PDB file of C-alpha atoms in Angstrom:
ATOM      1  CA  MET A  98     113.106  96.164  33.924  1.00  0.00           C
ATOM      2  CA  LYS A  99     112.351  92.624  34.393  1.00  0.00           C
ATOM      3  CA  LYS A 100     110.788  91.755  38.140  1.00  0.00           C
ATOM      4  CA  ILE A 101     112.901  88.483  39.776  1.00  0.00           C
ATOM      5  CA  GLU A 102     110.237  86.708  41.677  1.00  0.00           C
ATOM      6  CA  TRP A 103     112.506  84.387  44.286  1.00  0.00           C
ATOM      7  CA  LYS A 104     110.597  81.432  45.770  1.00  0.00           C
ATOM      8  CA  ARG A 105     111.329  79.247  48.993  1.00  0.00           C
ATOM      9  CA  TYR A 106     109.945  76.079  49.555  1.00  0.00           C
ATOM     10  CA  LEU A 107     108.343  75.645  53.241  1.00  0.00           C
ATOM     11  CA  PRO A 108     107.957  72.102  55.112  1.00  0.00           C
ATOM     12  CA  GLY A 109     104.302  70.889  54.022  1.00  0.00           C
ATOM     13  CA  GLY A 110     104.400  71.839  49.896  1.00  0.00           C
ATOM     14  CA  ALA A 111     104.209  75.404  50.166  1.00  0.00           C
ATOM     15  CA  TRP A 112     105.979  77.723  47.848  1.00  0.00           C
ATOM     16  CA  VAL A 113     106.130  81.788  49.048  1.00  0.00           C
ATOM     17  CA  GLY A 114     107.320  84.726  47.971  1.00  0.00           C
ATOM     18  CA  ALA A 115     109.799  86.810  48.255  1.00  0.00           C
ATOM     19  CA  GLY A 116     107.246  89.181  48.750  1.00  0.00           C
ATOM     20  CA  ALA A 117     105.124  87.811  50.973  1.00  0.00           C
ATOM     21  CA  LEU A 118     108.099  88.242  53.101  1.00  0.00           C
ATOM     22  CA  VAL A 119     108.434  91.971  52.427  1.00  0.00           C
ATOM     23  CA  ILE A 120     104.430  91.385  52.796  1.00  0.00           C
ATOM     24  CA  GLY A 121     105.569  90.035  56.474  1.00  0.00           C
ATOM     25  CA  ILE A 122     108.194  92.620  57.608  1.00  0.00           C
ATOM     26  CA  GLY A 123     106.093  95.031  56.375  1.00  0.00           C
ATOM     27  CA  ALA A 124     102.651  93.819  59.135  1.00  0.00           C
ATOM     28  CA  PHE A 125     105.851  93.634  61.671  1.00  0.00           C
ATOM     29  CA  SER A 126     107.296  96.849  61.282  1.00  0.00           C
ATOM     30  CA  VAL A 127     103.169  98.471  61.555  1.00  0.00           C
ATOM     31  CA  ALA A 128     101.728  96.880  64.549  1.00  0.00           C
ATOM     32  CA  ASN A 129     105.557  96.765  66.475  1.00  0.00           C
ATOM     33  CA  GLY A 130     106.270 100.778  65.819  1.00  0.00           C
ATOM     34  CA  SER A 131     109.134  99.759  64.396  1.00  0.00           C
ATOM     35  CA  CYS A 132     111.229  97.360  62.145  1.00  0.00           C
ATOM     36  CA  PRO A 133     113.157  94.309  63.088  1.00  0.00           C
ATOM     37  CA  PHE A 134     116.433  94.787  61.484  1.00  0.00           C
ATOM     38  CA  ALA A 135     118.462  97.929  62.742  1.00  0.00           C
ATOM     39  CA  ALA A 136     119.414  98.751  59.096  1.00  0.00           C
ATOM     40  CA  CYS A 137     116.035  99.452  57.515  1.00  0.00           C
ATOM     41  CA  GLY A 138     115.770 102.835  59.725  1.00  0.00           C
ATOM     42  CA  SER A 139     112.582 105.092  60.240  1.00  0.00           C
ATOM     43  CA  PRO A 140     109.390 104.358  59.385  1.00  0.00           C
ATOM     44  CA  THR A 141     109.420 107.677  57.112  1.00  0.00           C
ATOM     45  CA  LEU A 142     112.623 106.738  55.618  1.00  0.00           C
ATOM     46  CA  LEU A 143     111.139 103.240  53.897  1.00  0.00           C
ATOM     47  CA  LYS A 144     108.084 104.985  52.896  1.00  0.00           C
ATOM     48  CA  ALA A 145     109.984 107.210  51.298  1.00  0.00           C
ATOM     49  CA  GLU A 146     112.711 104.706  49.539  1.00  0.00           C
ATOM     50  CA  ASN A 147     109.215 102.284  48.500  1.00  0.00           C
ATOM     51  CA  SER A 148     107.364 105.054  47.133  1.00  0.00           C
ATOM     52  CA  ARG A 149     110.219 107.012  45.588  1.00  0.00           C
ATOM     53  CA  GLU A 150     109.228 110.140  47.622  1.00  0.00           C
ATOM     54  CA  PRO A 151     111.767 111.580  48.625  1.00  0.00           C
ATOM     55  CA  ALA A 152     113.209 110.888  51.888  1.00  0.00           C
ATOM     56  CA  THR A 153     112.672 113.373  54.711  1.00  0.00           C
ATOM     57  CA  ALA A 154     112.932 113.057  58.174  1.00  0.00           C
ATOM     58  CA  ALA A 155     110.467 111.943  61.045  1.00  0.00           C
ATOM     59  CA  PRO A 156     109.394 115.011  63.182  1.00  0.00           C
ATOM     60  CA  ALA A 157     110.977 115.048  66.272  1.00  0.00           C
ATOM     61  CA  GLU A 158     107.809 114.282  68.625  1.00  0.00           C
ATOM     62  CA  LYS A 159     108.359 117.502  71.401  1.00  0.00           C
ATOM     63  CA  GLU A 160     106.751 114.938  74.589  1.00  0.00           C
ATOM     64  CA  GLU A 161     107.730 117.156  77.354  1.00  0.00           C
ATOM     65  CA  LYS A 162     106.711 115.140  80.833  1.00  0.00           C
ATOM     66  CA  MET A 163     105.615 116.633  83.579  1.00  0.00           C
ATOM     67  CA  SER A 164     107.948 115.518  86.882  1.00  0.00           C
ATOM     68  CA  TRP A 165     106.483 114.425  89.926  1.00  0.00           C
ATOM     69  CA  MET A 166     108.677 116.481  93.068  1.00  0.00           C
ATOM     70  CA  THR A 167     109.271 114.863  96.688  1.00  0.00           C
ATOM     71  CA  ASP A 168     109.914 117.449  98.841  1.00  0.00           C
ATOM     72  CA  PHE A 169     107.300 119.065 100.449  1.00  0.00           C
ATOM     73  CA  LYS A 170     108.997 122.351 101.191  1.00  0.00           C
ATOM     74  CA  ALA A 171     109.703 122.670  97.456  1.00  0.00           C
ATOM     75  CA  ALA A 172     106.385 121.939  95.931  1.00  0.00           C
ATOM     76  CA  LYS A 173     104.231 124.286  98.221  1.00  0.00           C
ATOM     77  CA  ALA A 174     106.275 127.228  97.493  1.00  0.00           C
ATOM     78  CA  LEU A 175     106.460 126.062  93.803  1.00  0.00           C
ATOM     79  CA  ALA A 176     102.191 125.807  93.947  1.00  0.00           C
ATOM     80  CA  GLU A 177     102.483 129.461  95.612  1.00  0.00           C
ATOM     81  CA  LYS A 178     104.557 130.540  92.858  1.00  0.00           C
ATOM     82  CA  GLU A 179     102.505 129.493  90.323  1.00  0.00           C
ATOM     83  CA  LYS A 180      99.070 130.006  91.923  1.00  0.00           C
ATOM     84  CA  LYS A 181      97.698 125.884  91.938  1.00  0.00           C
ATOM     85  CA  ASP A 182      96.857 123.374  94.495  1.00  0.00           C
ATOM     86  CA  LEU A 183      99.051 121.072  95.126  1.00  0.00           C
ATOM     87  CA  LEU A 184      97.868 116.982  94.372  1.00  0.00           C
ATOM     88  CA  ILE A 185      99.908 114.886  96.892  1.00  0.00           C
ATOM     89  CA  SER A 186     100.523 111.314  96.184  1.00  0.00           C
ATOM     90  CA  PHE A 187     101.763 108.567  98.770  1.00  0.00           C
ATOM     91  CA  SER A 188     102.160 105.590  97.310  1.00  0.00           C
ATOM     92  CA  GLY A 189     103.912 102.223  97.329  1.00  0.00           C
ATOM     93  CA  SER A 190     105.339 102.521  93.883  1.00  0.00           C
ATOM     94  CA  ASP A 191     106.885  98.789  94.074  1.00  0.00           C
ATOM     95  CA  TRP A 192     105.019  96.648  95.865  1.00  0.00           C
ATOM     96  CA  CYS A 193     101.324  97.921  95.764  1.00  0.00           C
ATOM     97  CA  GLY A 194      99.211  97.031  93.523  1.00  0.00           C
ATOM     98  CA  TRP A 195      96.281  99.873  93.138  1.00  0.00           C
ATOM     99  CA  CYS A 196      99.500 102.098  93.479  1.00  0.00           C
ATOM    100  CA  ILE A 197     100.800 100.941  90.460  1.00  0.00           C
ATOM    101  CA  LYS A 198      97.914 100.523  88.626  1.00  0.00           C
ATOM    102  CA  LEU A 199      96.600 104.392  89.467  1.00  0.00           C
ATOM    103  CA  ASP A 200     100.125 104.989  87.995  1.00  0.00           C
ATOM    104  CA  LYS A 201      99.905 103.109  84.995  1.00  0.00           C
ATOM    105  CA  GLU A 202      95.975 103.997  84.017  1.00  0.00           C
ATOM    106  CA  VAL A 203      95.977 107.547  84.785  1.00  0.00           C
ATOM    107  CA  MET A 204      99.228 108.608  86.566  1.00  0.00           C
ATOM    108  CA  GLU A 205     101.256 108.619  83.638  1.00  0.00           C
ATOM    109  CA  GLN A 206      98.627 109.030  81.066  1.00  0.00           C
ATOM    110  CA  PRO A 207      98.872 112.468  78.100  1.00  0.00           C
ATOM    111  CA  GLU A 208      95.006 113.284  79.646  1.00  0.00           C
ATOM    112  CA  PHE A 209      96.087 113.394  82.737  1.00  0.00           C
ATOM    113  CA  LEU A 210      99.617 115.199  82.449  1.00  0.00           C
ATOM    114  CA  GLU A 211      97.784 118.242  80.800  1.00  0.00           C
ATOM    115  CA  TRP A 212      95.394 118.450  83.483  1.00  0.00           C
ATOM    116  CA  ALA A 213      97.803 118.149  85.640  1.00  0.00           C
ATOM    117  CA  LYS A 214      99.903 120.757  84.016  1.00  0.00           C
ATOM    118  CA  LYS A 215      97.348 122.940  84.003  1.00  0.00           C
ATOM    119  CA  ASN A 216      95.849 122.997  87.390  1.00  0.00           C
ATOM    120  CA  VAL A 217      98.107 121.139  90.386  1.00  0.00           C
ATOM    121  CA  VAL A 218     101.595 120.956  91.736  1.00  0.00           C
ATOM    122  CA  LEU A 219     102.698 117.399  90.994  1.00  0.00           C
ATOM    123  CA  LEU A 220     104.325 115.540  94.806  1.00  0.00           C
ATOM    124  CA  LYS A 221     104.591 112.062  95.257  1.00  0.00           C
ATOM    125  CA  LEU A 222     105.705 110.918  98.644  1.00  0.00           C
ATOM    126  CA  ASP A 223     106.501 106.677  98.048  1.00  0.00           C
ATOM    127  CA  PHE A 224     106.847 104.405 100.586  1.00  0.00           C
ATOM    128  CA  PRO A 225     108.883 101.946  98.504  1.00  0.00           C
ATOM    129  CA  ARG A 226     110.265  98.249 100.070  1.00  0.00           C
ATOM    130  CA  ASN A 227     113.369  97.684  97.561  1.00  0.00           C
ATOM    131  CA  ILE A 228     113.818 101.005  96.188  1.00  0.00           C
ATOM    132  CA  PRO A 229     116.659 102.855  98.251  1.00  0.00           C
ATOM    133  CA  GLN A 230     115.574 106.449  99.063  1.00  0.00           C
ATOM    134  CA  SER A 231     117.948 108.622 101.528  1.00  0.00           C
ATOM    135  CA  GLY A 232     116.934 108.720 104.868  1.00  0.00           C
ATOM    136  CA  ALA A 233     115.913 112.522 105.011  1.00  0.00           C
ATOM    137  CA  LEU A 234     113.583 111.643 102.880  1.00  0.00           C
ATOM    138  CA  LYS A 235     111.683 108.369 104.475  1.00  0.00           C
ATOM    139  CA  GLN A 236     111.398 110.862 107.435  1.00  0.00           C
ATOM    140  CA  GLN A 237     109.446 113.378 105.833  1.00  0.00           C
ATOM    141  CA  ASN A 238     107.600 111.040 103.753  1.00  0.00           C
ATOM    142  CA  GLU A 239     106.403 109.234 107.286  1.00  0.00           C
ATOM    143  CA  THR A 240     105.914 112.743 109.024  1.00  0.00           C
ATOM    144  CA  LEU A 241     103.391 113.793 106.487  1.00  0.00           C
ATOM    145  CA  ALA A 242     101.806 110.200 106.566  1.00  0.00           C
ATOM    146  CA  GLN A 243     100.697 110.662 109.978  1.00  0.00           C
ATOM    147  CA  TYR A 244      99.819 114.159 109.316  1.00  0.00           C
ATOM    148  CA  TYR A 245      97.148 113.762 106.573  1.00  0.00           C
ATOM    149  CA  GLY A 246      96.078 110.319 108.037  1.00  0.00           C
ATOM    150  CA  VAL A 247      97.236 108.573 105.427  1.00  0.00           C
ATOM    151  CA  GLN A 248      95.683 105.403 106.509  1.00  0.00           C
ATOM    152  CA  GLY A 249      96.436 103.020 103.536  1.00  0.00           C
ATOM    153  CA  PHE A 250      97.651 103.369  99.554  1.00  0.00           C
ATOM    154  CA  PRO A 251      97.425 104.879  96.980  1.00  0.00           C
ATOM    155  CA  THR A 252      95.553 108.385  98.992  1.00  0.00           C
ATOM    156  CA  VAL A 253      95.419 111.052  96.622  1.00  0.00           C
ATOM    157  CA  ILE A 254      94.942 114.211  98.424  1.00  0.00           C
ATOM    158  CA  LEU A 255      94.027 117.349  96.696  1.00  0.00           C
ATOM    159  CA  ALA A 256      95.537 120.699  99.045  1.00  0.00           C
ATOM    160  CA  ARG A 257      96.074 123.882  98.949  1.00  0.00           C
ATOM    161  CA  PRO A 258      99.316 126.126  98.433  1.00  0.00           C
ATOM    162  CA  ASP A 259     100.274 125.665 102.115  1.00  0.00           C
ATOM    163  CA  GLY A 260      99.627 122.178 102.345  1.00  0.00           C
ATOM    164  CA  GLN A 261      95.500 122.485 103.873  1.00  0.00           C
ATOM    165  CA  VAL A 262      93.226 119.330 102.625  1.00  0.00           C
ATOM    166  CA  ILE A 263      90.823 120.717 100.017  1.00  0.00           C
ATOM    167  CA  ALA A 264      89.383 117.011  99.555  1.00  0.00           C
ATOM    168  CA  ARG A 265      91.112 113.013  99.312  1.00  0.00           C
ATOM    169  CA  THR A 266      90.756 110.113  96.716  1.00  0.00           C
ATOM    170  CA  GLY A 267      92.261 107.324  95.898  1.00  0.00           C
ATOM    171  CA  TYR A 268      91.965 104.945  93.026  1.00  0.00           C
ATOM    172  CA  GLN A 269      89.335 104.892  90.603  1.00  0.00           C
ATOM    173  CA  HIS A 270      87.841 102.944  87.906  1.00  0.00           C
ATOM    174  CA  GLY A 271      87.522 104.709  84.681  1.00  0.00           C
ATOM    175  CA  GLY A 272      90.965 105.715  83.147  1.00  0.00           C
ATOM    176  CA  ALA A 273      92.396 108.920  83.078  1.00  0.00           C
ATOM    177  CA  ALA A 274      89.260 110.759  82.035  1.00  0.00           C
ATOM    178  CA  ALA A 275      87.099 109.933  84.741  1.00  0.00           C
ATOM    179  CA  TYR A 276      89.643 110.302  87.264  1.00  0.00           C
ATOM    180  CA  VAL A 277      90.491 114.002  85.728  1.00  0.00           C
ATOM    181  CA  LYS A 278      86.799 114.663  86.204  1.00  0.00           C
ATOM    182  CA  HIS A 279      86.716 113.419  89.260  1.00  0.00           C
ATOM    183  CA  LEU A 280      89.865 115.367  89.954  1.00  0.00           C
ATOM    184  CA  GLY A 281      87.780 118.111  88.297  1.00  0.00           C
ATOM    185  CA  GLU A 282      85.156 117.834  90.614  1.00  0.00           C
ATOM    186  CA  LEU A 283      87.139 117.594  94.203  1.00  0.00           C
ATOM    187  CA  LEU A 284      89.017 120.576  93.211  1.00  0.00           C
ATOM    188  CA  LYS A 285      85.122 122.921  93.172  1.00  0.00           C
ATOM    189  CA  GLN A 286      84.793 122.107  96.561  1.00  0.00           C
ATOM    190  CA  LYS A 287      87.163 125.086  97.778  1.00  0.00           C
TER     191      LYS A 287
END
């Protein structure tokens, strides 16, 4: 089969072949994890088409996200049942810069979530400015903030299943690995 090379004239006197366009799309795809054209399909399928290998579907990634509870009584009951401690995060999720930073750098990271799944029940007590909450949830969060003496956000409390405080902390620099280590050290205090 004879290879056909398509060329296009660009301003400035440059000639670009179709191969350069394909390489550009490939580089975009690799950098962004997807093809810029909806009809391209998955990267696995593209590789199979280009390399003449049999097409196989990309394995479905099984990402089990650990959810944060918002009901204090239910979180205590689960912690008791699973024989785990509570990690209570007092947050202003839509306005507090340090809370947002803590969530993104630590609490949304796989390393933290894996550690939490093994060690604690996650309870988020949020104080948003623009996210609607029920009156009962607002009342619960305000009562617990007073009970635990929360004076700023974020405040993270490690507590026994009955709610008794083991340790308190907040934002720490260093990302998920450093934070997990920090929390582990705090739990040793019990």
